[in-house]
PDB file of C-alpha atoms in Angstrom:
ATOM      1  CA  UNK L   1      -1.452  32.239  72.208  1.00 45.00           C
ATOM      2  CA  UNK L   2       0.682  33.668  69.427  1.00 45.00           C
ATOM      3  CA  UNK L   3      -0.882  33.459  65.987  1.00 47.00           C
ATOM      4  CA  UNK L   4       1.368  32.464  63.058  1.00 50.00           C
ATOM      5  CA  UNK L   5       1.409  34.895  60.170  1.00 48.00           C
ATOM      6  CA  UNK L   6       0.258  33.156  56.991  1.00 48.00           C
ATOM      7  CA  UNK L   7       1.830  34.419  53.780  1.00 48.00           C
ATOM      8  CA  UNK L   8      -1.096  33.818  51.424  1.00 51.00           C
ATOM      9  CA  UNK L   9       0.599  35.171  48.251  1.00 48.00           C
ATOM     10  CA  UNK L  10       3.498  32.778  48.775  1.00 47.00           C
ATOM     11  CA  UNK L  11       1.164  29.813  49.259  1.00 46.00           C
ATOM     12  CA  UNK L  12      -0.807  30.720  46.155  1.00 44.00           C
ATOM     13  CA  UNK L  13       2.380  31.106  44.112  1.00 45.00           C
ATOM     14  CA  UNK L  14       3.740  27.771  45.357  1.00 52.00           C
ATOM     15  CA  UNK L  15       0.481  25.994  44.563  1.00 45.00           C
ATOM     16  CA  UNK L  16       0.395  27.552  41.078  1.00 45.00           C
ATOM     17  CA  UNK L  17       3.989  26.413  40.472  1.00 46.00           C
ATOM     18  CA  UNK L  18       3.044  22.860  41.534  1.00 48.00           C
ATOM     19  CA  UNK L  19       0.059  22.837  39.173  1.00 46.00           C
ATOM     20  CA  UNK L  20       2.223  24.186  36.321  1.00 46.00           C
ATOM     21  CA  UNK L  21       4.985  21.621  36.835  1.00 49.00           C
ATOM     22  CA  UNK L  22       2.459  18.821  37.081  1.00 51.00           C
ATOM     23  CA  UNK L  23       0.828  19.937  33.820  1.00 47.00           C
ATOM     24  CA  UNK L  24       4.206  20.149  32.062  1.00 42.00           C
ATOM     25  CA  UNK L  25       5.086  16.643  33.219  1.00 50.00           C
ATOM     26  CA  UNK L  26       1.786  15.327  31.933  1.00 46.00           C
ATOM     27  CA  UNK L  27       2.300  17.141  28.596  1.00 39.00           C
ATOM     28  CA  UNK L  28       5.841  15.823  28.253  1.00 43.00           C
ATOM     29  CA  UNK L  29       4.754  12.284  29.042  1.00 49.00           C
ATOM     30  CA  UNK L  30       1.822  12.552  26.653  1.00 44.00           C
ATOM     31  CA  UNK L  31       4.071  13.922  23.877  1.00 39.00           C
ATOM     32  CA  UNK L  32       6.624  11.162  24.440  1.00 43.00           C
ATOM     33  CA  UNK L  33       3.887   8.533  24.329  1.00 44.00           C
ATOM     34  CA  UNK L  34       2.520   9.971  21.063  1.00 42.00           C
ATOM     35  CA  UNK L  35       6.041  10.110  19.589  1.00 40.00           C
ATOM     36  CA  UNK L  36       6.632   6.496  20.514  1.00 44.00           C
ATOM     37  CA  UNK L  37       3.295   5.552  19.030  1.00 43.00           C
ATOM     38  CA  UNK L  38       4.036   7.467  15.816  1.00 42.00           C
ATOM     39  CA  UNK L  39       7.505   5.921  15.605  1.00 42.00           C
ATOM     40  CA  UNK L  40       5.986   2.503  16.110  1.00 44.00           C
ATOM     41  CA  UNK L  41       3.422   3.201  13.412  1.00 41.00           C
ATOM     42  CA  UNK L  42       6.136   4.469  11.050  1.00 42.00           C
ATOM     43  CA  UNK L  43       8.305   1.407  11.622  1.00 51.00           C
ATOM     44  CA  UNK L  44       5.303  -0.844  11.134  1.00 46.00           C
ATOM     45  CA  UNK L  45       4.271   1.007   7.960  1.00 55.00           C
ATOM     46  CA  UNK L  46       7.789   0.843   6.491  1.00 60.00           C
ATOM     47  CA  UNK L  47       8.324  -2.807   7.369  1.00 70.00           C
ATOM     48  CA  UNK L  48       4.902  -3.652   5.944  1.00 71.00           C
ATOM     49  CA  UNK L  49       5.928  -2.175   2.585  1.00 82.00           C
ATOM     50  CA  UNK L  50       9.575  -3.223   2.710  1.00 86.00           C
ATOM     51  CA  UNK L  51       9.029  -5.971   0.149  1.00 88.00           C
ATOM     52  CA  UNK L  52       7.571  -3.442  -2.309  1.00 91.00           C
ATOM     53  CA  UNK L  53      10.444  -0.999  -1.814  1.00 93.00           C
ATOM     54  CA  UNK L  54      13.038  -3.776  -2.087  1.00 93.00           C
ATOM     55  CA  UNK L  55      11.423  -4.838  -5.347  1.00 94.00           C
ATOM     56  CA  UNK L  56      11.690  -1.274  -6.690  1.00 95.00           C
ATOM     57  CA  UNK L  57      15.369  -1.011  -5.731  1.00 95.00           C
ATOM     58  CA  UNK L  58      16.209  -4.498  -7.045  1.00 96.00           C
ATOM     59  CA  UNK L  59      14.535  -3.688 -10.351  1.00 96.00           C
ATOM     60  CA  UNK L  60      16.566  -0.482 -10.623  1.00 97.00           C
ATOM     61  CA  UNK L  61      19.850  -2.291  -9.970  1.00 96.00           C
ATOM     62  CA  UNK L  62      18.936  -5.029 -12.438  1.00 96.00           C
ATOM     63  CA  UNK L  63      18.182  -2.555 -15.250  1.00 97.00           C
ATOM     64  CA  UNK L  64      21.335  -0.520 -14.597  1.00 97.00           C
ATOM     65  CA  UNK L  65      23.559  -3.608 -14.489  1.00 96.00           C
ATOM     66  CA  UNK L  66      22.022  -5.034 -17.664  1.00 97.00           C
ATOM     67  CA  UNK L  67      22.751  -1.754 -19.458  1.00 97.00           C
ATOM     68  CA  UNK L  68      26.320  -1.819 -18.181  1.00 96.00           C
ATOM     69  CA  UNK L  69      26.857  -5.439 -19.195  1.00 96.00           C
ATOM     70  CA  UNK L  70      25.654  -4.717 -22.722  1.00 96.00           C
ATOM     71  CA  UNK L  71      27.981  -1.707 -23.007  1.00 96.00           C
ATOM     72  CA  UNK L  72      30.940  -3.759 -21.751  1.00 92.00           C
ATOM     73  CA  UNK L  73      30.254  -6.539 -24.250  1.00 89.00           C
ATOM     74  CA  UNK L  74      30.132  -3.980 -27.063  1.00 92.00           C
ATOM     75  CA  UNK L  75      33.333  -2.283 -25.902  1.00 91.00           C
ATOM     76  CA  UNK L  76      35.164  -5.611 -26.067  1.00 83.00           C
ATOM     77  CA  UNK L  77      34.386  -5.836 -29.783  1.00 81.00           C
ATOM     78  CA  UNK L  78      36.104  -2.525 -30.562  1.00 86.00           C
ATOM     79  CA  UNK L  79      39.785  -2.654 -31.561  1.00 80.00           C
ATOM     80  CA  UNK L  80      42.576  -0.959 -29.626  1.00 81.00           C
ATOM     81  CA  UNK L  81      46.342  -0.646 -29.982  1.00 79.00           C
ATOM     82  CA  UNK L  82      46.716  -3.435 -27.446  1.00 80.00           C
ATOM     83  CA  UNK L  83      46.258  -7.177 -28.021  1.00 83.00           C
ATOM     84  CA  UNK L  84      43.347  -8.582 -26.085  1.00 83.00           C
ATOM     85  CA  UNK L  85      41.790 -12.077 -26.364  1.00 86.00           C
ATOM     86  CA  UNK L  86      38.342 -10.522 -26.140  1.00 83.00           C
ATOM     87  CA  UNK L  87      38.902  -8.928 -29.533  1.00 85.00           C
ATOM     88  CA  UNK L  88      38.458 -12.358 -31.119  1.00 89.00           C
ATOM     89  CA  UNK L  89      36.632 -14.490 -28.541  1.00 90.00           C
ATOM     90  CA  UNK L  90      33.169 -13.285 -29.529  1.00 87.00           C
ATOM     91  CA  UNK L  91      33.695 -13.514 -33.289  1.00 91.00           C
ATOM     92  CA  UNK L  92      31.294 -16.025 -34.823  1.00 93.00           C
ATOM     93  CA  UNK L  93      32.845 -18.857 -36.809  1.00 92.00           C
ATOM     94  CA  UNK L  94      30.398 -19.414 -39.671  1.00 90.00           C
ATOM     95  CA  UNK L  95      31.058 -23.120 -40.092  1.00 91.00           C
ATOM     96  CA  UNK L  96      29.978 -23.789 -36.491  1.00 91.00           C
ATOM     97  CA  UNK L  97      27.694 -20.795 -35.855  1.00 92.00           C
ATOM     98  CA  UNK L  98      29.422 -20.317 -32.490  1.00 93.00           C
ATOM     99  CA  UNK L  99      31.805 -17.745 -30.965  1.00 93.00           C
ATOM    100  CA  UNK L 100      35.512 -18.542 -31.065  1.00 94.00           C
ATOM    101  CA  UNK L 101      35.685 -18.689 -27.245  1.00 93.00           C
ATOM    102  CA  UNK L 102      33.762 -21.994 -27.375  1.00 95.00           C
ATOM    103  CA  UNK L 103      35.892 -23.437 -30.161  1.00 94.00           C
ATOM    104  CA  UNK L 104      39.465 -22.440 -29.350  1.00 95.00           C
ATOM    105  CA  UNK L 105      41.925 -21.345 -26.687  1.00 95.00           C
ATOM    106  CA  UNK L 106      43.260 -17.804 -27.038  1.00 94.00           C
ATOM    107  CA  UNK L 107      46.435 -16.404 -25.491  1.00 93.00           C
ATOM    108  CA  UNK L 108      48.303 -13.117 -25.773  1.00 91.00           C
ATOM    109  CA  UNK L 109      51.996 -12.362 -26.170  1.00 87.00           C
ATOM    110  CA  UNK L 110      52.637  -8.629 -26.314  1.00 79.00           C
ATOM    111  CA  UNK L 111      50.810  -7.427 -29.442  1.00 86.00           C
ATOM    112  CA  UNK L 112      50.043 -10.898 -30.812  1.00 92.00           C
ATOM    113  CA  UNK L 113      46.962 -13.050 -30.197  1.00 93.00           C
ATOM    114  CA  UNK L 114      47.364 -16.797 -30.617  1.00 95.00           C
ATOM    115  CA  UNK L 115      44.265 -18.883 -31.413  1.00 95.00           C
ATOM    116  CA  UNK L 116      44.467 -22.650 -30.875  1.00 96.00           C
ATOM    117  CA  UNK L 117      41.306 -24.357 -32.180  1.00 95.00           C
ATOM    118  CA  UNK L 118      40.250 -27.591 -30.522  1.00 96.00           C
ATOM    119  CA  UNK L 119      39.373 -28.906 -33.979  1.00 94.00           C
ATOM    120  CA  UNK L 120      42.344 -28.456 -36.330  1.00 94.00           C
ATOM    121  CA  UNK L 121      39.985 -28.377 -39.300  1.00 94.00           C
ATOM    122  CA  UNK L 122      38.887 -24.930 -38.128  1.00 95.00           C
ATOM    123  CA  UNK L 123      42.303 -23.344 -38.736  1.00 95.00           C
ATOM    124  CA  UNK L 124      41.544 -22.161 -42.273  1.00 94.00           C
ATOM    125  CA  UNK L 125      38.121 -20.827 -41.280  1.00 94.00           C
ATOM    126  CA  UNK L 126      39.653 -18.967 -38.343  1.00 95.00           C
ATOM    127  CA  UNK L 127      42.369 -17.459 -40.518  1.00 94.00           C
ATOM    128  CA  UNK L 128      39.793 -16.179 -43.024  1.00 94.00           C
ATOM    129  CA  UNK L 129      37.650 -14.764 -40.221  1.00 93.00           C
ATOM    130  CA  UNK L 130      40.382 -12.812 -38.428  1.00 91.00           C
ATOM    131  CA  UNK L 131      41.847 -11.582 -41.709  1.00 89.00           C
ATOM    132  CA  UNK L 132      38.445 -10.249 -42.742  1.00 90.00           C
ATOM    133  CA  UNK L 133      37.802  -8.732 -39.293  1.00 87.00           C
ATOM    134  CA  UNK L 134      41.239  -7.122 -38.896  1.00 84.00           C
ATOM    135  CA  UNK L 135      42.367  -6.267 -42.437  1.00 83.00           C
ATOM    136  CA  UNK L 136      45.057  -3.867 -41.199  1.00 78.00           C
ATOM    137  CA  UNK L 137      46.658  -6.461 -38.905  1.00 85.00           C
ATOM    138  CA  UNK L 138      49.091  -9.232 -39.782  1.00 90.00           C
ATOM    139  CA  UNK L 139      47.705 -12.758 -39.737  1.00 92.00           C
ATOM    140  CA  UNK L 140      49.351 -16.125 -40.241  1.00 93.00           C
ATOM    141  CA  UNK L 141      48.764 -19.774 -39.443  1.00 93.00           C
ATOM    142  CA  UNK L 142      50.246 -23.239 -39.415  1.00 94.00           C
ATOM    143  CA  UNK L 143      48.454 -26.593 -39.284  1.00 92.00           C
ATOM    144  CA  UNK L 144      47.342 -26.076 -35.674  1.00 95.00           C
ATOM    145  CA  UNK L 145      47.284 -22.359 -34.789  1.00 95.00           C
ATOM    146  CA  UNK L 146      46.360 -18.916 -36.025  1.00 96.00           C
ATOM    147  CA  UNK L 147      48.237 -15.730 -35.059  1.00 95.00           C
ATOM    148  CA  UNK L 148      47.112 -12.176 -35.394  1.00 93.00           C
ATOM    149  CA  UNK L 149      49.448  -9.268 -34.671  1.00 91.00           C
ATOM    150  CA  UNK L 150      47.519  -6.138 -33.767  1.00 84.00           C
ATOM    151  CA  UNK L 151      48.722  -3.176 -35.798  1.00 80.00           C
ATOM    152  CA  UNK L 152      48.568   0.388 -34.562  1.00 81.00           C
ATOM    153  CA  UNK L 153      45.182   1.880 -35.382  1.00 81.00           C
ATOM    154  CA  UNK L 154      44.978   4.369 -38.211  1.00 83.00           C
ATOM    155  CA  UNK L 155      43.761   7.883 -37.421  1.00 88.00           C
ATOM    156  CA  UNK L 156      40.439   7.172 -39.109  1.00 89.00           C
ATOM    157  CA  UNK L 157      39.965   3.982 -37.088  1.00 85.00           C
ATOM    158  CA  UNK L 158      40.873   5.792 -33.866  1.00 89.00           C
ATOM    159  CA  UNK L 159      38.201   8.387 -34.566  1.00 93.00           C
ATOM    160  CA  UNK L 160      35.745   5.623 -35.413  1.00 93.00           C
ATOM    161  CA  UNK L 161      36.424   3.852 -32.108  1.00 92.00           C
ATOM    162  CA  UNK L 162      36.131   7.109 -30.179  1.00 94.00           C
ATOM    163  CA  UNK L 163      32.788   7.915 -31.826  1.00 96.00           C
ATOM    164  CA  UNK L 164      31.476   4.389 -31.190  1.00 95.00           C
ATOM    165  CA  UNK L 165      32.451   4.540 -27.511  1.00 96.00           C
ATOM    166  CA  UNK L 166      30.760   7.910 -27.044  1.00 96.00           C
ATOM    167  CA  UNK L 167      27.598   6.636 -28.697  1.00 97.00           C
ATOM    168  CA  UNK L 168      27.559   3.536 -26.472  1.00 96.00           C
ATOM    169  CA  UNK L 169      28.035   5.677 -23.383  1.00 97.00           C
ATOM    170  CA  UNK L 170      25.251   8.063 -24.426  1.00 97.00           C
ATOM    171  CA  UNK L 171      22.849   5.166 -25.034  1.00 97.00           C
ATOM    172  CA  UNK L 172      23.733   3.736 -21.623  1.00 97.00           C
ATOM    173  CA  UNK L 173      23.215   7.115 -19.991  1.00 97.00           C
ATOM    174  CA  UNK L 174      19.732   7.322 -21.521  1.00 97.00           C
ATOM    175  CA  UNK L 175      18.886   3.814 -20.307  1.00 97.00           C
ATOM    176  CA  UNK L 176      20.089   4.737 -16.816  1.00 98.00           C
ATOM    177  CA  UNK L 177      17.968   7.886 -16.861  1.00 97.00           C
ATOM    178  CA  UNK L 178      14.850   5.907 -17.765  1.00 98.00           C
ATOM    179  CA  UNK L 179      15.547   3.261 -15.097  1.00 98.00           C
ATOM    180  CA  UNK L 180      16.157   5.952 -12.470  1.00 98.00           C
ATOM    181  CA  UNK L 181      12.931   7.772 -13.350  1.00 98.00           C
ATOM    182  CA  UNK L 182      10.958   4.520 -13.254  1.00 98.00           C
ATOM    183  CA  UNK L 183      12.249   3.866  -9.728  1.00 97.00           C
ATOM    184  CA  UNK L 184      11.408   7.408  -8.601  1.00 97.00           C
ATOM    185  CA  UNK L 185       7.882   7.142 -10.027  1.00 97.00           C
ATOM    186  CA  UNK L 186       7.372   3.801  -8.303  1.00 96.00           C
ATOM    187  CA  UNK L 187       8.470   5.285  -4.968  1.00 96.00           C
ATOM    188  CA  UNK L 188       6.152   8.262  -5.487  1.00 96.00           C
ATOM    189  CA  UNK L 189       3.245   5.892  -6.033  1.00 95.00           C
ATOM    190  CA  UNK L 190       4.081   4.217  -2.717  1.00 92.00           C
ATOM    191  CA  UNK L 191       4.763   7.466  -0.837  1.00 92.00           C
ATOM    192  CA  UNK L 192       1.471   7.471   1.106  1.00 90.00           C
ATOM    193  CA  UNK L 193       2.365   4.091   2.577  1.00 89.00           C
ATOM    194  CA  UNK L 194       5.862   5.123   3.732  1.00 89.00           C
ATOM    195  CA  UNK L 195       7.222   7.450   6.377  1.00 89.00           C
ATOM    196  CA  UNK L 196       8.749  10.700   5.071  1.00 91.00           C
ATOM    197  CA  UNK L 197      12.225   9.774   6.339  1.00 91.00           C
ATOM    198  CA  UNK L 198      12.131   6.345   4.725  1.00 91.00           C
ATOM    199  CA  UNK L 199      10.754   7.744   1.455  1.00 93.00           C
ATOM    200  CA  UNK L 200      13.471  10.402   1.132  1.00 94.00           C
ATOM    201  CA  UNK L 201      16.148   7.929   2.191  1.00 94.00           C
ATOM    202  CA  UNK L 202      15.143   5.645  -0.699  1.00 95.00           C
ATOM    203  CA  UNK L 203      15.076   8.543  -3.175  1.00 96.00           C
ATOM    204  CA  UNK L 204      18.633   9.347  -2.156  1.00 96.00           C
ATOM    205  CA  UNK L 205      19.582   5.686  -2.564  1.00 96.00           C
ATOM    206  CA  UNK L 206      18.186   5.732  -6.113  1.00 97.00           C
ATOM    207  CA  UNK L 207      20.436   8.689  -6.979  1.00 97.00           C
ATOM    208  CA  UNK L 208      23.502   7.162  -5.334  1.00 96.00           C
ATOM    209  CA  UNK L 209      23.027   3.789  -7.049  1.00 96.00           C
ATOM    210  CA  UNK L 210      22.522   5.424 -10.456  1.00 97.00           C
ATOM    211  CA  UNK L 211      25.594   7.648 -10.096  1.00 96.00           C
ATOM    212  CA  UNK L 212      27.772   4.765  -8.897  1.00 96.00           C
ATOM    213  CA  UNK L 213      26.901   2.367 -11.736  1.00 96.00           C
ATOM    214  CA  UNK L 214      27.104   5.063 -14.404  1.00 96.00           C
ATOM    215  CA  UNK L 215      30.480   6.152 -13.054  1.00 96.00           C
ATOM    216  CA  UNK L 216      31.796   2.608 -13.483  1.00 95.00           C
ATOM    217  CA  UNK L 217      31.043   2.408 -17.216  1.00 95.00           C
ATOM    218  CA  UNK L 218      32.146   5.985 -17.777  1.00 96.00           C
ATOM    219  CA  UNK L 219      35.606   5.022 -16.505  1.00 95.00           C
ATOM    220  CA  UNK L 220      35.653   1.958 -18.778  1.00 94.00           C
ATOM    221  CA  UNK L 221      34.751   4.078 -21.798  1.00 95.00           C
ATOM    222  CA  UNK L 222      37.459   6.609 -21.045  1.00 95.00           C
ATOM    223  CA  UNK L 223      39.963   3.755 -20.681  1.00 91.00           C
ATOM    224  CA  UNK L 224      38.895   2.299 -24.040  1.00 91.00           C
ATOM    225  CA  UNK L 225      39.428   5.638 -25.774  1.00 92.00           C
ATOM    226  CA  UNK L 226      42.817   5.933 -24.074  1.00 89.00           C
ATOM    227  CA  UNK L 227      43.901   2.485 -25.303  1.00 82.00           C
ATOM    228  CA  UNK L 228      42.791   3.347 -28.827  1.00 83.00           C
ATOM    229  CA  UNK L 229      44.638   6.669 -28.986  1.00 78.00           C
TER     230      UNK L 229
END
């Protein structure tokens, strides 16, 4: 009977390869399971604190928008070389203690603003108010309306407007910086409860939101200076 030659080294090598592959499969499966578990924990952790993070981001947006709204309202009060109803709408009529926008209709025709008070008895008070507010402009009235023709700004007034706009923008920039830092500090305080990816994503969102809203008012300020030149 012919004996078969057994290649022991080959068998040992094959068995070792089987053991190795089996171990690698177990490691890969174990690693995948841990990754899924960690991902699940991360998602759970982030969703659990989502309300807190949303509150931080909402508070940031609210502060930035409030700063912008204040700047815009102040810009509207500054004169330019162009007629604009907003130049007079927020002026307070002393006899009523209310802004003109609640007491009259204002329209614009080229460089002239026409004010039509709902109460004709306000005509004289309106004329005095706009004359005092815009001493370099031409004002006139009849029994029902007041007109103010916006004159070109003097060099001194142009410089005054430019300086006022820059100061408003600087104050807004400082308010934005404080609001941004408050949001960053709040996120840092919550860092231990958030995944690293989520935490850094929100930090980036803070920067992007701050830059976007500051850019909007910066453009408005530059436009105001341009109209006043």
